[in-house]
C-alpha cells in the first residue's frame, strides 16, 4: 500500500486542475463534490497507508517516481518517503483538510460559481503542495512543497482580490515567507556542498561526521526558513494580517497545516539539530519569546480572528520550544492537537462571523442561546487550548513543559506564565463572544441562527478529536508504556534519543510540574470567565493595554527600519539610475542613430555624378578586398 | 606581343574613360567617355582572342573566334545605345536648356 | 625593335594621348575629334592583330556613324567652349583620384598574373578574316544575330518615341 503513496497528492492535484480549468462551467455542487472528494480520497489512501505503518517493524519506504535533477555526481530524485512521521502528517493534513473543505462548501456559498471554483482549486492546490512537502524524501522536494504552500497562502489570503488591503496582506505574507525561504535555500546549497546530496537518508547518516560549526550553520539557516513559514520572531507579522482571507483558509493554512511545515522540517532533521546544541538553544529561546510576545498581544485584541491568529503564533512558539529542548515527540504531538483545536476555534469563529457578518467581539455577546452547537464546540476547544485535563491540549503542552523544565527551569517558568495568559485571553474571547448580553444590532438579532450542517458537523467532529486526541500520548507518570505516539514515532527520533540520553525525571517532579500548570491555567480560566461575562471590555484600550493592542508597534518598527529605507533606495534607483543613466543611454542610442542617419542622408544628393563616383570607389574597394585581402 | 601589354593598354584607356565620366559635367562628353570604355574592352577582347587562338590552334582551328563575335555584338549594342541615349539628351536639353547633369537632381526626392 | 613593336607602341601612345585629350578638352567638338583619333588608333591595333573585319567595322560604325551622330547633337545644341559648366573642383579631384585608384588596382592585380608567357598573335592567324568570322556568325551565332535586328528596331522606335514633341 505504501507504494501507492503517489496517489495521495495526485487526487488534490487533479481537483485543482479540474476546478481551475472548468471554473466557469461547473455548478456549485459539482465543484464541491470534486473539491471535497479528492481530499477524501487522499484521506482514505493515507488511512490505508497508516494501517500499514502501524505495524511493528515497519521500515521506511522510499518511492522513487522519476529522476528530477541529475547533474554530475548530484542526483536528486523526485521521491516520496513513507515513514511514521510523514504518515502522521498525511492523516492530519488530509483529515482536517477534508473537514475544512466540507465546511467551506457552506461558508463560501454566497460567492459566484467562478470564484467558488477558484477557491476550491486553490484549496486543492494547497493540499497538494503540503502533501508534497511532507512526503518529500529529500530537501529539494520538500522545498517544492514549501514554495507551493507559500504561493497558495498568497492566493488564498488575497482571495477577495478586489480589496487592496487584502492584496497587501497577501503580499506581506508572501514576501516574509520568501525572506525565510532564502535561508532555507542557502542551507540546501550548503548541504549539497558538504554532504553531496540532499536526500534524508544520506544526509542523516553523514551528519555525525560533519564538523559541528557547519551543522550549526546549516541548521540555523533552515530555522530561518522555519521562522518565515511558521511565523516566529522576527518573521511573524504576516500571520495576523493574513486573517484577511476567508476563515476556512485561516483554519487550514494558518492553524493546522502550513504553519506547521517549519515544525515538520525540524522534526525531520532532528538528528542535525541534536548535533548542534547552539541552534537548539536559539530555537528554544526564539520559540519561547514568540510564545510570550504573541500571548501578550492577544490579551488586548478585539477582532475574533486576530486573537486566534496571535494564539496560533504563540502555540507555534510552544512547538518550537519543544523542538529546542529535544522533545521532538512532544512538539509533533502538539502539532496534532493544535491542528484539531485551533481549526475548531477558527471554524467556530467563522460560524459566528457567518451568522453576524461581524468580527469585533465587542459587538457580540450572548450568542450562547442563538448558536448552541457552535458555542459548545468552541468551549471545548478553549478548554483544550488552555491545557485543562483531560482535553488534548493538556497532554501535549505538558509534555513540552516537562522537557523544558529538564533543560532549564527558566524555560518552564516562562512557559507556564504564557500558559496562564493563554488560558486568560482564550476565555476572555469566549466569554465576550458567547456569554453576557447580546450587544449586536436589532437586525442582527433577527437574523442570527445556528449555521447549517455543513458547518456544524465538521465542528462536532473536530470537537470530539480535540477532546480525545490527547489519549494517544499518555505520559509515563500515569501509566507505563502507554505513550502510543512516542512509541509510534520512535524510529524517526531514535538517533536523537540516543544522543540526548536524558534521564527521565522522577515521578514526583513530573506530577508537581503538571499540577502547577493546571492550577495556573484553571485560575486564568475562572478569572477570565467571571470577569468578562459580567463586564466585557468594550472601550478602547488604555495605557499599557494600548501598547499591547498595537502589537508592541513591531509593524511600525519594521516599517521604519526596513520598508522605508528600501522604498527610499528604490526611489533613488528609479530617479537617478533609471532616469539619468539608463534612460540616457537608451535615448542616446536613439539620438545617435538619428544624427548619423541625417548625416548619411546627405550622400543622397541626387547628383548623378556623385553616384557614379561612389560606384567607382565601391568597385575599387571590392577589387582591393577580393584580390589583395582575401588571399 | 605579350598579352600583358594589351591588358595594360586596355586598362589605361578604361580608367581614362572612368575619370572622364567622373570629372565632366557635360552629358555628351560623359557619353563619349562611356564609348571610350567600351572600345577599351573591345580591344582587350580581340587581344585575348588572338591569345587563345595561338594557344589552341592545334586543337581547334576556330579557337578564339568567340571573342571577336562578342566584339561585333558589343558594337551592335553600342550603336543602339547611342541612338537612344542621344535622344534622351536631346529631350533633356529641350526641357532644361542645358546639358549639365547637375541639373538632374530629381533623384534626391 | 621590329616593325610590329614600333607600330604597337606608336598606336598605343596615340590612343592614350588622344583619350586624355578627350577628357581634358573644353570644347566638346574638340573632344569628339580626339575621340575619332582614339578610334583610328584602336582600329590600327585591330589590324595589327589581324582582326581585319573588326577594324573596318570599328571605323565604319564607330567613327563613321556614332561620332557623326554626336557631332550632330552637339551642333544642334550649339555647344562650344564657354557653355561648359564648371564642375566643383573637389569633385574633379575626387574623380581623378578614383580613376587613378582604379587604374592602380587593375595594374596591381594583373601584375602578378601568370600571363607573361601568353602571347597575342600578331600579323598572323586567320580568325580575324572575314570569311571565318562570317562563317562562325551565321553558323553558330545566327540567333543572336537575328535578335540584334530586333534590338535595332526597338532602339529606333525608342529614339523616335523619346524625341517626339508632345
CSV table of N, CA and C in Angstrom, one decimal, chain B residues 22-79:
chain,number,residue,atom,x,y,z
B,22,UNK,N,33.6,60.7,-64.3
B,22,UNK,CA,33.5,61.3,-63.0
B,22,UNK,C,33.8,62.8,-63.1
B,23,UNK,N,34.6,63.2,-64.0
B,23,UNK,CA,35.1,64.6,-63.9
B,23,UNK,C,34.2,65.5,-64.7
B,24,UNK,N,33.7,65.1,-65.8
B,24,UNK,CA,33.0,66.1,-66.7
B,24,UNK,C,31.5,66.2,-66.3
B,25,UNK,N,31.0,67.4,-66.6
B,25,UNK,CA,29.6,67.6,-66.3
B,25,UNK,C,28.7,67.7,-67.5
B,26,UNK,N,29.3,67.8,-68.6
B,26,UNK,CA,28.5,67.8,-69.8
B,26,UNK,C,28.1,66.4,-70.2
B,27,UNK,N,26.8,66.2,-70.3
B,27,UNK,CA,26.3,64.9,-70.5
B,27,UNK,C,26.8,64.2,-71.8
B,28,UNK,N,27.1,65.0,-72.8
B,28,UNK,CA,27.5,64.4,-74.0
B,28,UNK,C,29.0,63.9,-73.9
B,29,UNK,N,29.8,64.7,-73.2
B,29,UNK,CA,31.1,64.2,-73.0
B,29,UNK,C,31.2,63.0,-72.2
B,30,UNK,N,30.3,62.9,-71.2
B,30,UNK,CA,30.2,61.7,-70.4
B,30,UNK,C,29.9,60.5,-71.3
B,31,UNK,N,28.9,60.7,-72.2
B,31,UNK,CA,28.6,59.6,-73.1
B,31,UNK,C,29.7,59.2,-73.9
B,32,UNK,N,30.5,60.2,-74.4
B,32,UNK,CA,31.6,59.8,-75.2
B,32,UNK,C,32.7,59.0,-74.4
B,33,UNK,N,32.8,59.4,-73.2
B,33,UNK,CA,33.8,58.6,-72.3
B,33,UNK,C,33.3,57.2,-72.1
B,34,UNK,N,32.0,57.0,-72.1
B,34,UNK,CA,31.5,55.6,-72.0
B,34,UNK,C,31.8,54.9,-73.2
B,35,UNK,N,31.7,55.5,-74.4
B,35,UNK,CA,32.1,54.9,-75.6
B,35,UNK,C,33.6,54.5,-75.6
B,36,UNK,N,34.4,55.4,-75.0
B,36,UNK,CA,35.8,55.1,-74.9
B,36,UNK,C,36.0,53.8,-74.1
B,37,UNK,N,35.3,53.7,-73.0
B,37,UNK,CA,35.4,52.5,-72.1
B,37,UNK,C,35.1,51.3,-72.9
B,38,UNK,N,34.0,51.4,-73.7
B,38,UNK,CA,33.6,50.2,-74.5
B,38,UNK,C,34.7,49.8,-75.4
B,39,UNK,N,35.3,50.7,-76.0
B,39,UNK,CA,36.3,50.4,-77.0
B,39,UNK,C,37.5,49.8,-76.3
B,40,UNK,N,37.8,50.2,-75.2
B,40,UNK,CA,39.0,49.6,-74.5
B,40,UNK,C,38.7,48.1,-74.3
B,41,UNK,N,37.5,47.9,-73.9
B,41,UNK,CA,37.1,46.5,-73.6
B,41,UNK,C,37.2,45.7,-74.9
B,42,UNK,N,36.7,46.3,-76.0
B,42,UNK,CA,36.7,45.6,-77.3
B,42,UNK,C,38.2,45.2,-77.6
B,43,UNK,N,39.1,46.2,-77.4
B,43,UNK,CA,40.5,45.9,-77.8
B,43,UNK,C,41.0,44.7,-77.0
B,44,UNK,N,40.7,44.7,-75.7
B,44,UNK,CA,41.2,43.6,-74.9
B,44,UNK,C,40.6,42.3,-75.3
B,45,UNK,N,39.3,42.3,-75.7
B,45,UNK,CA,38.7,41.0,-76.1
B,45,UNK,C,39.4,40.5,-77.4
B,46,UNK,N,39.7,41.4,-78.3
B,46,UNK,CA,40.3,40.9,-79.5
B,46,UNK,C,41.7,40.4,-79.2
B,47,UNK,N,42.4,41.1,-78.3
B,47,UNK,CA,43.7,40.6,-78.0
B,47,UNK,C,43.7,39.2,-77.4
B,48,UNK,N,42.7,39.0,-76.5
B,48,UNK,CA,42.5,37.6,-75.9
B,48,UNK,C,42.2,36.6,-76.9
B,49,UNK,N,41.4,37.0,-77.9
B,49,UNK,CA,41.0,36.0,-78.9
B,49,UNK,C,42.2,35.5,-79.6
B,50,UNK,N,43.1,36.5,-79.9
B,50,UNK,CA,44.3,36.0,-80.6
B,50,UNK,C,45.2,35.2,-79.7
B,51,UNK,N,45.1,35.5,-78.4
B,51,UNK,CA,46.0,34.7,-77.5
B,51,UNK,C,45.5,33.3,-77.5
B,52,UNK,N,44.2,33.1,-77.4
B,52,UNK,CA,43.6,31.8,-77.3
B,52,UNK,C,43.8,31.0,-78.6
B,53,UNK,N,43.7,31.8,-79.7
B,53,UNK,CA,43.9,31.2,-81.0
B,53,UNK,C,45.3,30.6,-81.1
B,54,UNK,N,46.3,31.4,-80.6
B,54,UNK,CA,47.6,30.9,-80.6
B,54,UNK,C,47.8,29.6,-79.8
B,55,UNK,N,47.2,29.7,-78.6
B,55,UNK,CA,47.4,28.5,-77.7
B,55,UNK,C,46.7,27.3,-78.2
B,56,UNK,N,45.6,27.4,-78.8
B,56,UNK,CA,44.8,26.2,-79.1
B,56,UNK,C,44.7,25.9,-80.6
B,57,UNK,N,45.5,26.5,-81.4
B,57,UNK,CA,45.3,26.4,-82.8
B,57,UNK,C,45.4,24.9,-83.2
B,58,UNK,N,46.3,24.2,-82.5
B,58,UNK,CA,46.4,22.8,-82.9
B,58,UNK,C,45.2,22.0,-82.7
B,59,UNK,N,44.4,22.3,-81.7
B,59,UNK,CA,43.3,21.5,-81.3
B,59,UNK,C,42.1,21.9,-82.2
B,60,UNK,N,41.9,23.2,-82.2
B,60,UNK,CA,40.6,23.7,-82.9
B,60,UNK,C,41.0,24.9,-83.7
B,61,UNK,N,40.6,24.8,-85.0
B,61,UNK,CA,41.0,25.9,-85.9
B,61,UNK,C,40.4,27.2,-85.5
B,62,UNK,N,39.2,27.2,-85.0
B,62,UNK,CA,38.5,28.4,-84.7
B,62,UNK,C,38.5,28.7,-83.2
B,63,UNK,N,39.7,28.6,-82.6
B,63,UNK,CA,39.7,28.6,-81.2
B,63,UNK,C,39.2,29.9,-80.5
B,64,UNK,N,39.7,31.1,-81.0
B,64,UNK,CA,39.4,32.3,-80.3
B,64,UNK,C,38.3,33.1,-80.9
B,65,UNK,N,37.5,32.5,-81.8
B,65,UNK,CA,36.7,33.3,-82.6
B,65,UNK,C,35.5,33.9,-81.8
B,66,UNK,N,35.2,33.3,-80.7
B,66,UNK,CA,34.0,33.7,-79.9
B,66,UNK,C,34.2,35.2,-79.5
B,67,UNK,N,35.4,35.5,-79.1
B,67,UNK,CA,35.7,36.9,-78.6
B,67,UNK,C,35.4,37.9,-79.7
B,68,UNK,N,35.8,37.6,-80.9
B,68,UNK,CA,35.6,38.6,-81.9
B,68,UNK,C,34.1,38.7,-82.3
B,69,UNK,N,33.4,37.6,-82.2
B,69,UNK,CA,31.9,37.7,-82.4
B,69,UNK,C,31.3,38.6,-81.3
B,70,UNK,N,31.9,38.4,-80.1
B,70,UNK,CA,31.4,39.2,-78.9
B,70,UNK,C,31.6,40.7,-79.2
B,71,UNK,N,32.8,41.0,-79.7
B,71,UNK,CA,33.1,42.4,-80.0
B,71,UNK,C,32.1,42.9,-81.0
B,72,UNK,N,31.8,42.1,-82.0
B,72,UNK,CA,30.8,42.5,-83.0
B,72,UNK,C,29.5,42.9,-82.4
B,73,UNK,N,29.1,42.0,-81.4
B,73,UNK,CA,27.8,42.3,-80.8
B,73,UNK,C,27.9,43.5,-79.9
B,74,UNK,N,29.0,43.7,-79.3
B,74,UNK,CA,29.2,44.9,-78.4
B,74,UNK,C,29.0,46.1,-79.3
B,75,UNK,N,29.5,46.1,-80.5
B,75,UNK,CA,29.4,47.3,-81.3
B,75,UNK,C,27.9,47.5,-81.7
B,76,UNK,N,27.3,46.4,-82.0
B,76,UNK,CA,25.8,46.5,-82.3
B,76,UNK,C,25.1,47.2,-81.1
B,77,UNK,N,25.4,46.7,-79.9
B,77,UNK,CA,24.7,47.3,-78.8
B,77,UNK,C,25.1,48.7,-78.6
B,78,UNK,N,26.3,49.0,-78.8
B,78,UNK,CA,26.8,50.4,-78.6
B,78,UNK,C,26.0,51.3,-79.5
B,79,UNK,N,25.9,50.9,-80.7
B,79,UNK,CA,25.2,51.7,-81.7
B,79,UNK,C,23.7,52.0,-81.3
